[in-house]
Structures are given as C-alpha cells and as structure tokens.
Short mmCIF file of C-alpha atoms in Angstrom, two decimals:
data_model
loop_
_atom_site.label_atom_id
_atom_site.label_comp_id
_atom_site.label_asym_id
_atom_site.label_seq_id
_atom_site.Cartn_x
_atom_site.Cartn_y
_atom_site.Cartn_z
CA MET V 1 0.00 0.00 0.00
CA LYS V 2 0.97 3.65 -0.30
CA VAL V 3 0.72 5.85 2.78
CA LEU V 4 0.97 9.64 2.85
CA ILE V 5 2.12 10.90 6.25
CA LEU V 6 1.61 14.59 7.07
CA THR V 7 3.10 16.39 10.05
CA HIS V 8 4.58 19.72 11.07
CA GLY V 9 6.60 21.31 13.86
CA THR V 10 10.12 20.96 15.21
CA ARG V 11 12.34 17.87 15.08
CA GLY V 12 10.62 16.29 18.08
CA ASP V 13 7.28 16.64 16.29
CA VAL V 14 8.55 15.13 13.03
CA GLN V 15 10.96 12.35 14.04
CA PRO V 16 8.34 9.82 15.28
CA TYR V 17 6.47 10.10 11.97
CA ALA V 18 9.75 9.50 10.16
CA ALA V 19 10.09 6.35 12.28
CA LEU V 20 6.61 5.25 11.17
CA ALA V 21 7.49 5.93 7.52
CA LEU V 22 10.65 3.85 7.87
CA ALA V 23 8.72 0.98 9.45
CA LEU V 24 6.23 1.04 6.57
CA LYS V 25 9.09 1.03 4.07
CA ARG V 26 10.74 -1.94 5.79
CA ALA V 27 7.40 -3.78 5.73
CA GLY V 28 7.33 -3.47 1.94
CA HIS V 29 5.00 -0.50 1.60
CA GLU V 30 5.50 2.91 0.02
CA ALA V 31 5.51 5.81 2.48
CA VAL V 32 5.80 9.52 1.70
CA LEU V 33 6.51 11.92 4.56
CA ALA V 34 5.37 15.52 4.04
CA ALA V 35 6.95 17.76 6.66
CA PRO V 36 8.74 21.13 7.02
CA ALA V 37 11.47 21.61 4.45
CA ALA V 38 14.00 22.14 7.24
CA MET V 39 13.56 18.48 8.29
CA ALA V 40 14.93 17.00 5.06
CA GLY V 41 18.23 16.11 6.71
CA LEU V 42 16.43 14.01 9.31
CA VAL V 43 15.01 11.54 6.80
CA GLU V 44 17.63 11.55 4.03
CA PRO V 45 20.01 9.01 5.68
CA HIS V 46 17.14 6.50 5.93
CA GLY V 47 16.05 6.79 2.30
CA ILE V 48 12.53 7.88 3.26
CA ALA V 49 10.54 9.54 0.47
CA PHE V 50 10.21 13.17 1.55
CA ALA V 51 7.91 15.95 0.34
CA PRO V 52 8.98 19.33 1.75
CA VAL V 53 6.32 21.85 2.75
CA HIS V 54 6.48 25.42 4.04
CA ASP V 55 8.14 25.77 7.46
CA GLY V 56 5.07 27.68 8.63
CA PRO V 57 4.88 28.71 12.30
CA ASN V 58 8.36 27.27 12.89
CA THR V 59 9.64 30.57 11.54
CA LEU V 60 8.08 32.44 14.47
CA ILE V 61 10.52 30.86 16.92
CA ASP V 62 13.16 33.32 15.71
CA ASP V 63 11.14 36.15 17.28
CA PRO V 64 12.60 36.56 20.81
CA ASP V 65 9.33 37.80 22.34
CA ILE V 66 7.40 34.85 20.96
CA ARG V 67 10.08 32.37 21.98
CA GLN V 68 10.11 33.75 25.51
CA ALA V 69 6.32 33.56 25.79
CA ILE V 70 6.18 30.01 24.43
CA GLU V 71 8.86 28.70 26.76
CA SER V 72 7.26 30.38 29.80
CA ASN V 73 3.96 28.67 28.83
CA TYR V 74 2.38 32.07 28.07
CA ARG V 75 2.31 33.01 31.77
CA GLY V 76 1.16 36.47 32.82
CA LEU V 77 -0.67 39.19 30.93
CA ARG V 78 2.20 39.66 28.48
CA GLY V 79 2.19 35.93 27.76
CA LYS V 80 -1.53 35.97 26.96
CA GLN V 81 -1.06 38.95 24.65
CA VAL V 82 1.73 37.15 22.80
CA ALA V 83 -0.43 34.00 22.58
CA LEU V 84 -3.06 35.96 20.67
CA GLN V 85 -0.33 37.42 18.47
CA VAL V 86 1.00 33.93 17.76
CA MET V 87 -2.46 32.74 16.73
CA ARG V 88 -2.92 35.70 14.39
CA ARG V 89 0.49 35.28 12.79
CA SER V 90 0.18 31.50 12.59
CA LYS V 91 -2.98 31.47 10.50
CA PRO V 92 -1.52 32.79 7.22
CA LEU V 93 1.56 30.62 7.75
CA MET V 94 -0.57 27.51 8.29
CA ALA V 95 -2.51 28.43 5.17
CA LYS V 96 0.77 28.10 3.25
CA VAL V 97 1.46 24.76 4.94
CA PHE V 98 -2.02 23.42 4.09
CA ALA V 99 -1.69 24.62 0.50
CA ASP V 100 1.65 22.84 0.12
CA MET V 101 0.21 19.66 1.63
CA ALA V 102 -2.76 19.84 -0.73
CA ASP V 103 -0.33 20.06 -3.65
CA VAL V 104 1.54 17.01 -2.35
CA ALA V 105 -1.64 14.99 -1.85
CA VAL V 106 -3.48 15.86 -5.05
CA ASP V 107 -0.77 16.65 -7.60
CA GLY V 108 2.52 15.57 -6.03
CA ALA V 109 4.24 12.64 -4.37
CA GLY V 110 1.11 11.69 -2.41
CA GLN V 111 -0.97 10.88 -5.48
CA GLY V 112 -2.39 7.37 -5.36
CA ALA V 113 -2.16 7.07 -1.59
CA ASP V 114 -4.31 4.37 0.03
CA LEU V 115 -4.19 6.05 3.45
CA VAL V 116 -3.45 9.48 4.88
CA VAL V 117 -1.82 9.42 8.32
CA HIS V 118 -1.53 12.81 9.96
CA ALA V 119 -0.60 14.70 13.08
CA PRO V 120 -3.93 15.72 14.68
CA GLY V 121 -3.07 19.41 14.43
CA ILE V 122 -2.99 19.10 10.64
CA SER V 123 -6.44 19.22 9.03
CA ALA V 124 -5.54 16.38 6.71
CA GLN V 125 -8.95 14.71 6.87
CA HIS V 126 -9.98 17.11 4.10
CA LEU V 127 -7.16 15.87 1.88
CA ALA V 128 -8.08 12.25 2.58
CA GLU V 129 -11.69 13.04 1.71
CA ARG V 130 -10.56 14.52 -1.61
CA LEU V 131 -8.54 11.36 -2.32
CA GLY V 132 -11.39 9.10 -1.19
CA VAL V 133 -9.23 7.25 1.35
CA PRO V 134 -9.26 6.90 5.16
CA ALA V 135 -7.62 9.57 7.31
CA VAL V 136 -5.81 8.26 10.40
CA PRO V 137 -4.97 10.80 13.12
CA ALA V 138 -1.67 9.78 14.73
CA ALA V 139 -1.01 11.51 18.06
CA LEU V 140 2.21 11.81 20.04
CA GLN V 141 0.43 13.09 23.17
CA PRO V 142 -2.78 11.89 24.88
CA VAL V 143 -4.56 15.20 24.37
CA TRP V 144 -6.89 14.54 21.44
CA VAL V 145 -9.20 11.70 22.54
CA PRO V 146 -11.24 12.45 25.69
CA THR V 147 -10.91 10.07 28.63
CA ALA V 148 -12.28 10.04 32.15
CA ALA V 149 -9.04 8.53 33.46
CA PHE V 150 -7.09 11.82 33.51
CA ARG V 151 -7.49 15.47 32.57
CA ASN V 152 -6.09 16.94 29.39
CA PRO V 153 -2.30 17.07 29.89
CA MET V 154 -2.16 20.45 28.14
CA LEU V 155 -4.25 22.08 30.88
CA PRO V 156 -2.01 23.17 33.77
CA LEU V 157 -4.95 23.54 36.18
CA PRO V 158 -6.15 20.88 38.64
CA LEU V 159 -9.73 19.81 37.99
CA PRO V 160 -12.32 17.60 39.70
CA LYS V 161 -12.24 14.09 38.24
CA ALA V 162 -15.80 14.58 36.98
CA LEU V 163 -14.50 17.23 34.56
CA ASN V 164 -11.73 15.12 33.03
CA ARG V 165 -13.60 14.46 29.79
CA ALA V 166 -14.70 18.07 29.46
CA SER V 167 -11.07 19.22 29.76
CA TYR V 168 -10.40 18.00 26.22
CA LEU V 169 -12.82 20.51 24.70
CA PRO V 170 -10.23 23.35 24.42
CA ILE V 171 -8.15 21.24 22.02
CA LYS V 172 -11.19 20.79 19.79
CA LEU V 173 -11.84 24.54 19.91
CA MET V 174 -8.21 25.24 19.04
CA LEU V 175 -8.54 23.16 15.89
CA ARG V 176 -11.70 25.03 14.98
CA SER V 177 -9.71 28.29 15.03
CA PHE V 178 -8.19 27.11 11.73
CA GLY V 179 -11.61 26.15 10.35
CA GLY V 180 -11.73 29.13 8.00
CA ILE V 181 -8.43 28.11 6.39
CA ALA V 182 -9.68 24.55 5.99
CA ASP V 183 -12.98 25.69 4.47
CA ASP V 184 -11.12 27.86 1.99
CA LEU V 185 -8.94 24.86 1.14
CA ARG V 186 -12.00 22.69 0.61
CA LYS V 187 -13.70 25.21 -1.65
CA HIS V 188 -10.86 26.55 -3.78
CA TRP V 189 -8.27 23.75 -3.78
CA LEU V 190 -10.09 20.50 -3.16
CA ASP V 191 -13.54 21.17 -4.69
CA LEU V 192 -15.26 19.67 -1.66
CA PRO V 193 -18.68 20.77 -0.33
CA ARG V 194 -19.35 22.01 3.17
CA ARG V 195 -20.73 19.26 5.38
CA ARG V 196 -21.58 18.76 9.00
CA GLY V 197 -18.68 17.52 11.13
CA ARG V 198 -16.06 18.30 8.49
CA HIS V 199 -13.64 19.72 11.08
CA ASP V 200 -13.84 16.76 13.49
CA ILE V 201 -10.62 14.78 13.08
CA LEU V 202 -12.07 11.90 15.09
CA ARG V 203 -14.90 11.26 12.61
CA ARG V 204 -14.97 10.03 9.03
CA PRO V 205 -17.09 11.84 6.44
CA ASP V 206 -19.89 9.30 7.01
CA GLY V 207 -19.89 10.02 10.75
CA ARG V 208 -18.24 6.80 11.86
CA PRO V 209 -15.23 7.05 14.20
CA ALA V 210 -11.80 7.38 12.62
CA THR V 211 -9.07 4.95 13.55
CA VAL V 212 -6.61 6.77 15.84
CA LEU V 213 -2.99 5.82 16.50
CA HIS V 214 -1.24 6.80 19.72
CA GLY V 215 2.55 6.88 19.36
CA PHE V 216 3.31 6.51 23.07
CA SER V 217 3.21 3.82 25.74
CA ARG V 218 0.04 2.77 27.52
CA HIS V 219 2.23 1.75 30.47
CA LEU V 220 2.94 5.40 31.24
CA LEU V 221 -0.65 6.65 31.29
CA PRO V 222 -2.76 7.10 34.42
CA HIS V 223 -5.58 4.59 34.66
CA ASP V 224 -8.28 3.35 36.96
CA PRO V 225 -6.90 0.22 38.72
CA ALA V 226 -10.35 -1.36 38.46
CA GLY V 227 -11.25 -0.43 34.90
CA GLY V 228 -7.97 0.55 33.23
CA LEU V 229 -8.00 3.08 30.40
CA ASP V 230 -11.37 3.82 28.84
CA TYR V 231 -10.28 4.58 25.29
CA PRO V 232 -12.72 3.19 22.69
CA ALA V 233 -11.73 0.25 20.48
CA TRP V 234 -10.89 2.49 17.53
CA VAL V 235 -8.02 4.11 19.50
CA HIS V 236 -4.78 2.11 19.40
CA THR V 237 -2.01 3.01 21.86
CA THR V 238 0.88 1.24 20.17
CA GLY V 239 3.95 2.37 22.10
CA PHE V 240 6.54 5.01 21.26
CA TRP V 241 7.82 5.34 17.68
CA PHE V 242 11.62 5.33 17.61
CA LEU V 243 13.78 6.31 14.64
CA PRO V 244 16.94 4.15 14.77
CA ALA V 245 20.43 5.39 14.16
CA PRO V 246 21.15 6.02 10.46
CA PRO V 247 22.75 3.10 8.61
CA GLY V 248 26.47 2.99 9.12
CA TRP V 249 26.43 5.63 11.87
CA THR V 250 29.40 5.50 14.24
CA PRO V 251 30.32 7.80 17.13
CA SER V 252 33.07 10.34 16.70
CA ALA V 253 36.48 9.35 17.99
CA ASP V 254 36.21 12.03 20.70
CA LEU V 255 32.85 10.74 21.96
CA ALA V 256 33.98 7.10 21.95
CA ALA V 257 37.18 8.01 23.80
CA PHE V 258 35.27 10.01 26.41
CA LEU V 259 32.86 7.15 27.12
CA ASP V 260 35.76 4.70 27.46
CA ALA V 261 37.77 6.99 29.75
CA GLY V 262 35.72 6.58 32.94
CA PRO V 263 32.45 5.56 34.56
CA ALA V 264 29.16 6.01 32.76
CA PRO V 265 28.37 9.72 32.45
CA VAL V 266 25.08 11.58 32.85
CA TYR V 267 23.35 12.80 29.69
CA ILE V 268 22.04 16.38 29.84
CA GLY V 269 20.08 17.84 26.95
CA PHE V 270 17.02 20.03 26.53
CA GLY V 271 16.74 20.03 22.73
CA SER V 272 15.76 23.50 21.55
CA MET V 273 14.23 24.34 24.94
CA ALA V 274 16.37 26.76 26.92
CA GLY V 275 13.86 28.94 28.71
CA THR V 276 14.18 32.66 28.45
CA ASN V 277 17.89 32.68 29.19
CA PRO V 278 20.14 29.99 27.62
CA GLU V 279 23.20 31.45 29.34
CA ARG V 280 21.55 31.16 32.77
CA LEU V 281 20.62 27.55 32.07
CA GLY V 282 24.18 26.86 30.94
CA ARG V 283 25.56 28.24 34.22
CA ILE V 284 23.11 26.17 36.26
CA VAL V 285 24.00 23.00 34.40
CA THR V 286 27.76 23.60 34.60
CA GLU V 287 27.66 24.30 38.34
CA ALA V 288 25.37 21.32 38.97
CA ILE V 289 27.75 18.96 37.14
CA ARG V 290 30.66 20.16 39.25
CA SER V 291 28.69 19.92 42.47
CA ALA V 292 27.31 16.47 41.70
CA GLY V 293 30.81 15.20 40.92
CA VAL V 294 29.74 13.35 37.77
CA ARG V 295 30.98 12.99 34.24
CA ALA V 296 28.50 14.35 31.72
CA VAL V 297 27.63 14.36 28.04
CA LEU V 298 26.13 17.78 27.39
CA ALA V 299 23.97 18.06 24.28
CA SER V 300 23.86 21.72 23.32
CA GLY V 301 20.95 21.31 20.90
CA TRP V 302 19.54 24.00 18.62
CA GLY V 303 19.30 27.25 20.57
CA GLY V 304 19.47 25.22 23.76
CA ILE V 305 22.02 25.25 26.56
CA GLN V 306 24.78 27.84 26.13
CA ALA V 307 27.58 26.76 28.44
CA THR V 308 31.15 28.01 28.79
CA ASP V 309 34.05 27.18 31.09
CA LEU V 310 33.16 23.49 31.05
CA PRO V 311 35.24 21.16 33.25
CA GLY V 312 37.22 18.32 31.65
CA THR V 313 34.63 15.86 32.93
CA VAL V 314 32.14 17.15 30.34
CA HIS V 315 31.92 16.17 26.68
CA LEU V 316 30.05 18.72 24.56
CA LEU V 317 27.89 17.01 21.97
CA ASN V 318 25.96 18.38 19.00
CA GLU V 319 23.83 15.28 18.51
CA ALA V 320 23.93 11.49 18.52
CA PRO V 321 21.22 8.85 18.04
CA HIS V 322 19.36 8.28 21.29
CA ASP V 323 19.08 4.54 20.80
CA TRP V 324 22.90 4.29 20.75
CA LEU V 325 23.80 6.94 23.32
CA LEU V 326 21.25 6.84 26.13
CA PRO V 327 21.68 3.20 27.23
CA ARG V 328 25.34 4.05 27.92
CA MET V 329 24.43 6.75 30.45
CA ALA V 330 24.15 6.55 34.25
CA ALA V 331 21.14 8.89 34.17
CA ILE V 332 19.33 11.07 31.65
CA VAL V 333 18.48 14.75 32.25
CA HIS V 334 16.04 16.23 29.73
CA HIS V 335 13.08 18.53 29.15
CA GLY V 336 10.28 15.95 29.04
CA GLY V 337 9.23 16.03 25.42
CA SER V 338 7.30 12.94 24.36
CA GLY V 339 10.01 11.60 22.07
CA THR V 340 12.90 12.14 24.49
CA THR V 341 10.89 10.68 27.37
CA GLY V 342 10.17 7.60 25.28
CA ALA V 343 13.82 7.22 24.28
CA ALA V 344 14.94 7.57 27.91
CA LEU V 345 12.37 4.98 29.00
CA ALA V 346 13.50 2.55 26.29
CA ALA V 347 17.11 3.06 27.37
CA GLY V 348 16.18 1.79 30.83
CA ARG V 349 18.07 4.49 32.68
CA PRO V 350 16.83 6.77 35.55
CA GLN V 351 15.70 10.24 34.57
CA VAL V 352 15.72 13.84 35.76
CA ILE V 353 13.03 15.72 33.87
CA CYS V 354 13.07 19.53 33.87
CA PRO V 355 9.81 20.42 32.08
CA PHE V 356 9.27 23.73 30.33
CA VAL V 357 5.84 23.81 28.63
CA ALA V 358 2.88 22.01 27.08
CA ASP V 359 2.82 18.23 27.69
CA GLN V 360 6.28 18.16 29.31
CA PRO V 361 5.03 18.50 32.93
CA PHE V 362 2.65 15.58 32.26
CA TRP V 363 5.41 13.24 31.09
CA ALA V 364 7.63 14.37 33.98
CA GLY V 365 4.90 13.52 36.47
CA ARG V 366 4.19 10.16 34.85
CA ALA V 367 7.86 9.12 34.81
CA TYR V 368 8.10 9.99 38.51
CA ALA V 369 4.89 8.07 39.25
CA ALA V 370 6.38 5.05 37.45
CA GLY V 371 9.41 5.15 39.78
CA VAL V 372 11.90 5.75 36.96
CA ALA V 373 12.59 9.44 37.61
CA VAL V 374 13.17 11.86 40.46
CA PRO V 375 10.40 14.36 41.25
CA PRO V 376 9.93 16.83 38.36
CA GLN V 377 12.35 19.75 38.36
CA PRO V 378 10.53 22.62 36.58
CA GLN V 379 12.99 24.69 34.61
CA ARG V 380 11.78 28.01 35.96
CA ARG V 381 12.63 26.93 39.54
CA LEU V 382 15.89 25.18 38.71
CA THR V 383 19.03 26.03 40.70
CA PRO V 384 22.52 24.50 40.67
CA ASP V 385 21.88 22.89 44.07
CA THR V 386 18.51 21.37 43.21
CA LEU V 387 19.74 20.06 39.88
CA ALA V 388 22.91 18.61 41.44
CA ALA V 389 20.87 16.83 44.12
CA ALA V 390 18.50 15.42 41.49
CA ILE V 391 21.41 14.19 39.35
CA ARG V 392 23.12 12.51 42.31
CA LEU V 393 19.90 10.73 43.26
CA ALA V 394 19.16 9.52 39.74
CA ALA V 395 22.73 8.34 39.14
CA THR V 396 23.11 6.42 42.42
CA ASP V 397 19.68 5.13 43.51
CA ALA V 398 19.75 1.35 42.98
CA ARG V 399 15.99 0.96 43.35
CA MET V 400 15.31 3.60 40.69
CA ALA V 401 17.87 1.99 38.38
CA ALA V 402 16.14 -1.39 38.74
CA ALA V 403 12.72 0.15 38.10
CA ALA V 404 14.02 1.97 35.03
CA ALA V 405 15.58 -1.21 33.63
CA GLU V 406 12.33 -3.16 34.11
CA PHE V 407 10.22 -0.38 32.60
CA GLY V 408 12.60 -0.18 29.67
CA GLN V 409 11.97 -3.83 28.88
CA ARG V 410 8.21 -3.20 28.79
CA VAL V 411 8.57 -0.17 26.52
CA ARG V 412 10.90 -1.97 24.10
CA ALA V 413 8.56 -4.97 23.97
CA GLU V 414 5.74 -2.79 22.63
CA ALA V 415 7.51 -2.31 19.26
CA GLY V 416 5.27 0.68 18.59
CA THR V 417 5.90 1.24 14.88
CA GLY V 418 5.39 -2.44 14.12
CA GLY V 419 1.99 -2.41 15.80
CA ALA V 420 1.06 0.79 13.99
CA VAL V 421 1.97 -0.75 10.62
CA THR V 422 -0.23 -3.79 11.35
CA ILE V 423 -3.19 -1.53 12.13
CA LEU V 424 -2.65 0.53 8.99
CA GLU V 425 -2.47 -2.65 6.89
CA SER V 426 -5.91 -3.60 8.16
CA LEU V 427 -7.38 -0.32 6.85
CA ALA V 428 -6.10 -0.19 3.27
#
C-alpha cells in the first residue's frame, strides 16, 4: 500500500512520523513523509521519500518575544497577549502549509495514496476526503481523545475528576480556530462541499469514528486500577515510535574516547528548549555537574544550553542517536518532550526531567509516578543545588535503576511502529 504521512513542527514533532514511515518502508510499503522543508536532513540518511512543505509557524521561533512567551507557557498578561499574536500570525503561515500539503496529496508525491496518516493538528482529513481514502490521526500526546481517566495534559490547572472528559474541549476549539483556512482549502483547492462535522478529526465523512494511532506507551498513562483506560476500540495506543540510528552511523572518535575513559556519564540535553535565558541555564548545568561530581555528556541542541568554562569531565555534543547513546548513560536529564521521554524509558536508565511547557510536565509527572525518575524539576525553579541533588539521586539510587531497567523492557517490547503498521495494513 501507499501511505501519505503529514506532520509539522520541530524535530521532536517530526521524528516519530519519520520512524513510522521507515517501518512502513521496511514492511514493503510505500511511504511519503510531508513535513517542514528544514527536516529533510532528518530523513535523508534512511532513504525515506520526503515531500517538503512550508516551514510555517516554525519561523516564528526566531522572534525573541514569541520564543520567551512560548517557553514560559504564556504566563502572565504579556504571555496571553503574545499567545493571541502567535495565533494571528500563525494562521496565514498555516494556510501556506495546508496549500503545500494539498499540492503534495493531489498533484505531487502523495498521489495514489491508500491512506493518509496525519498529526492531529494538521487538518488532513480534508485531503483524505478529496482522495477518497481513510484519514488516520496519529497523536504523540494523549490530548486529542477524551478520557475520564485523567485530565487533558495540556491544561495546567487541577480539575475535579468529573470534569476530566470536558477538559479535552479546548483542544477541539483550538482546531476550529483554523476552520476558516480549511474551508477555503475545501472550496478553492479540493472542490469539496461544506458538510456537517467536516472539522472533526475523530470522525470520518460518514460520521463513523476514525481509527486513531497513539505513538506513546500505555504503560505510562494514568488509569483506573479497576477499569484501566477507557479509550474506545478504535483508539490504538501502540507504544513510542523510535527512529533508529542512520545506517552505518558511528560515534566520533572524541565521543567514543570520552565514554571509554571513565564511569558512565550523565546525559544532559534540553533540545531547543532553553527557557528565556540559555546562558543562565548553561551556568546552572555547569555548576550542577561540578557539584554532583559526575561525568557528563552535554547536548547543546539548537538554541538550547549555552555553556562556557566546562570542566574536563564534560563532553560537549551536538547530537547522537538516542538509541545508541542513552543506554550508555548513568542517568538522563532532559526537558520531558514525548520523544525524548520515550527514548529515555526505552534506554532503561533513571531520569531527571526539567519540564518547560505544554505536555512536558505531564510526562515528567508520569515518569516519577512510574518510579523511573526523580520528582519533576521545573525549569523556571531550577538552581545548581537542586539540579545537582537530582542528578546525584538519579545516578546512584539502585531501586530507581532497577525500576528503570524493568520499565525499559516493557517499553521496548511494545515495538510501537510495528503495531502501527499492522493496524494501517488492516485499513487499506
């Protein structure tokens, strides 16, 4: 079968879909990944068919005011004002993204697709309707399908359990904010009529439920001990989707020598998340490493930690495949994004999660509840002393290490992309 996969966002938003495309390719199918043009280098080593689209709202990250508001979770009056500004500026950019994706689906590399798999924030059900094939929302966070088991992870406010299902309504309303763009796309690009329920990603055009894929582990989700999770049968929580190291990849001589030169180090990396002050975060991390008395691999990331005056016990790293690097660590310090959390879980090593925004506090809390991480260390409250104490605990606690190793076995056994491929094969 041929599968068109549509997603958008930063590397963490795109990489799991690249992993799904690779799994489809290895299973003998044709997969085309349409994603921001800047992500071409991510998929090229794996030989994944790639259709570049406009970088869209990714370009807004270069605005310092917007970046600061995003990474402070839009706190305060100024944050709310910037949030409205982001929504206004995002709409015309997303219109360009949708137009590019329509070109891919109707006239480009996606022609002849049997299925359209898409990130839920992409209104790709309209493209699938134009092609006459099923649309499959594929989510990396448990924020799209309502459940009574836990509140929407994107809502930072505590709620009575009775309101858990209702807490998912804001996500639906957020999608509707792009309804005008989608309607314009339907009318002028896709020649589709208006119909009831056209903006509901969880419903097919005939009103039946859409098959939904969850690219994360069911073992990490809160659930009722008596009844478990209450997701309907058309929702499939497959496990995390991991992109393996590129074929032939080997570590640099410097990295290999550093790992061989002493005890297992601690990995520290926050991706592109650095809060409002990358230099401050760099100082905190550097002082914490010295105080904790550990060796460390420090991943600087894009726009992330900016550290100077590093001790000789630190190896500065641009990037390395998580599936190779993380199992070699004594502990893993990260920001709590879904993909990094999954990779750390699969590595079977204890974690220190310093969440910034969005779903990151949720994953930090769940890893702690599972016994594989220290209590969450929110970035805005981080100090050298608190981070050093958290690192020492994660790197030396034998009970946490055993729990992380056992949990890692469960996560690896899920083989998430393989399960997702099987489900997709049943739909085409």
